[in-house]
Coordinates of C-alpha atoms in Angstrom, one line a residue:
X1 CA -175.5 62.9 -111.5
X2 CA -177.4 59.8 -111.5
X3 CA -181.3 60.1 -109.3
X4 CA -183.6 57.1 -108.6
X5 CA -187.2 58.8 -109.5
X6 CA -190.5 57.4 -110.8
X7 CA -191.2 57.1 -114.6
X8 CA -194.9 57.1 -115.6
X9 CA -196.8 54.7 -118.1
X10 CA -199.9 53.6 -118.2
X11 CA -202.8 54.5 -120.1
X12 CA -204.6 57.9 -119.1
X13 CA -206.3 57.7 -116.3
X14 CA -204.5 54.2 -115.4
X15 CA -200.9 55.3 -114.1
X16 CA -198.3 53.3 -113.2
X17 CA -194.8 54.3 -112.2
X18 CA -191.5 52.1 -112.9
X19 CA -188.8 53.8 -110.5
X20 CA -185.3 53.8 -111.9
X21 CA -182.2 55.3 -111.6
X22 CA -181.2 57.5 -114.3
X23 CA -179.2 60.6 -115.2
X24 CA -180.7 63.5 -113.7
X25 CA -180.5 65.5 -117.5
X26 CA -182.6 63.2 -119.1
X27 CA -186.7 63.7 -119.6
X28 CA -189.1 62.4 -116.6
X29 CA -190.2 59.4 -119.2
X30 CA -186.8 59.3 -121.2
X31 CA -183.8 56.8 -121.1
X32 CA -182.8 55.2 -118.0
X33 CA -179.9 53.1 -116.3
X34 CA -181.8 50.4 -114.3
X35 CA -185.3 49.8 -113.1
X36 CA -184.9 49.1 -109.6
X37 CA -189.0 49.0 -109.1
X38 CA -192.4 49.5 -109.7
X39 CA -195.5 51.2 -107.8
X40 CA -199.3 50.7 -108.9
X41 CA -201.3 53.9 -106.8
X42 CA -204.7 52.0 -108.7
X43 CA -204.0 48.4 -107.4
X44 CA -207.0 46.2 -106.4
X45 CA -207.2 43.3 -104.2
X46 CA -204.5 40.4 -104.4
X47 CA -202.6 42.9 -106.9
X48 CA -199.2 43.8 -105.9
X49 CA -198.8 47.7 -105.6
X50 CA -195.4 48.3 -104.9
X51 CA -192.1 46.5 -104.9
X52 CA -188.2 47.6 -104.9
X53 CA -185.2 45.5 -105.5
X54 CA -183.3 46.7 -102.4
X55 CA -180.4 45.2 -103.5
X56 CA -180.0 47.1 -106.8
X57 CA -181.4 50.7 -104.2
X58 CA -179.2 50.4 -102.5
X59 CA -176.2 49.5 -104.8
X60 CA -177.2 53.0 -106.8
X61 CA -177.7 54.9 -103.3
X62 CA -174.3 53.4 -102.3
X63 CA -172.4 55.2 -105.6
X64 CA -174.2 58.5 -104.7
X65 CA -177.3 58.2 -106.7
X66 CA -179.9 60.8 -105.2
X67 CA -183.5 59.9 -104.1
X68 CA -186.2 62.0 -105.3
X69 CA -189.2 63.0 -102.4
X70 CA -191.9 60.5 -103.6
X71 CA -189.8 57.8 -104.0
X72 CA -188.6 58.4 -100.3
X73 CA -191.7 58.3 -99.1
X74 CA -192.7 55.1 -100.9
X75 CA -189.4 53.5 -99.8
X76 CA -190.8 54.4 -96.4
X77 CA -194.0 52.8 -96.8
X78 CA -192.5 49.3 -98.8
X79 CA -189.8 48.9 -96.1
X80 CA -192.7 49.4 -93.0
X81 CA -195.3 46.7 -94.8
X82 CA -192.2 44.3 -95.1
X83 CA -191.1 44.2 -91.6
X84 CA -194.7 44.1 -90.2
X85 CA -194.9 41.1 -93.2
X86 CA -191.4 39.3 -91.7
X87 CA -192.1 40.0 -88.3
X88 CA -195.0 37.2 -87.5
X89 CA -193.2 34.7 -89.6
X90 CA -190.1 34.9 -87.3
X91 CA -192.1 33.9 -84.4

């Protein structure tokens, strides 16, 4: 079964998390399909902390990929910031 989960990197101390879509049997840092994004937690000032290819998400999501908790949530939170980003532009 293929998942879309966070892969860490990063020095110690310094994480930063590719998500990708992988087969659920492999490690948590292993081999992967596709990245479909990345999320900085330690991002500072003009830096960009998190961004998804929606169109590649929701390509994996469509063939029945599952979505693991913290990716959710972070889907959540990039999805909410966009909108609130597009919305004074459109008027």
């Amino acid at each position: 079964m293929v998942t879309i989960r966070m892969n860490r990197s990063g020095a110690k101390g310094r994480p930063f998390y590719n998500i990708v879509a992988t087969d659920s049997r492999n490690r948590r840092d292993g081999r992967f399909v596709e990245r479909v994004g990345f999320y900085n937690p330690i991002a500072a000032g003009a830096e960009e902390a998190l961004r998804f290819d929606l169109a590649r998400f929701n390509y994996w999501k469509g063939v029945g990929a599952q979505v693991s908790p913290s990716v959710e949530r972070l889907l959540k939170q990039y999805t909410k910031k966009n909108a609130a980003a597009a919305a004074p532009a459109a008027a």
